[in-house]
């Protein structure tokens, strides 16, 4: 079954905080940053045979 992945953008404040923590903790914050990005992905399954409207 086909699927659509949509990524919601992180705000500038959240990006700045995560990058500051990545630099200050020498990479110990990396798993938290990657988990936050992963949580923002929404997967939508499209039924087989459904023809999506195309712009």
Short mmCIF file of C-alpha atoms in Angstrom, two decimals, residues 1-4 44-52:
data_model
loop_
_atom_site.label_atom_id
_atom_site.label_comp_id
_atom_site.label_asym_id
_atom_site.label_seq_id
_atom_site.Cartn_x
_atom_site.Cartn_y
_atom_site.Cartn_z
CA UNK A 1 0.00 0.00 0.00
CA UNK A 2 1.49 3.39 -0.95
CA UNK A 3 2.16 5.91 1.78
CA UNK A 4 2.71 9.63 1.97
CA UNK A 44 -0.62 8.56 5.62
CA UNK A 45 -1.44 5.27 3.92
CA UNK A 46 -3.24 5.56 0.60
CA UNK A 47 -5.53 2.71 -0.46
CA UNK A 48 -4.38 0.76 -3.52
CA UNK A 49 -5.99 2.01 -6.70
CA UNK A 50 -6.72 5.51 -5.33
CA UNK A 51 -5.69 8.09 -7.91
CA UNK A 52 -4.49 11.23 -6.15
#
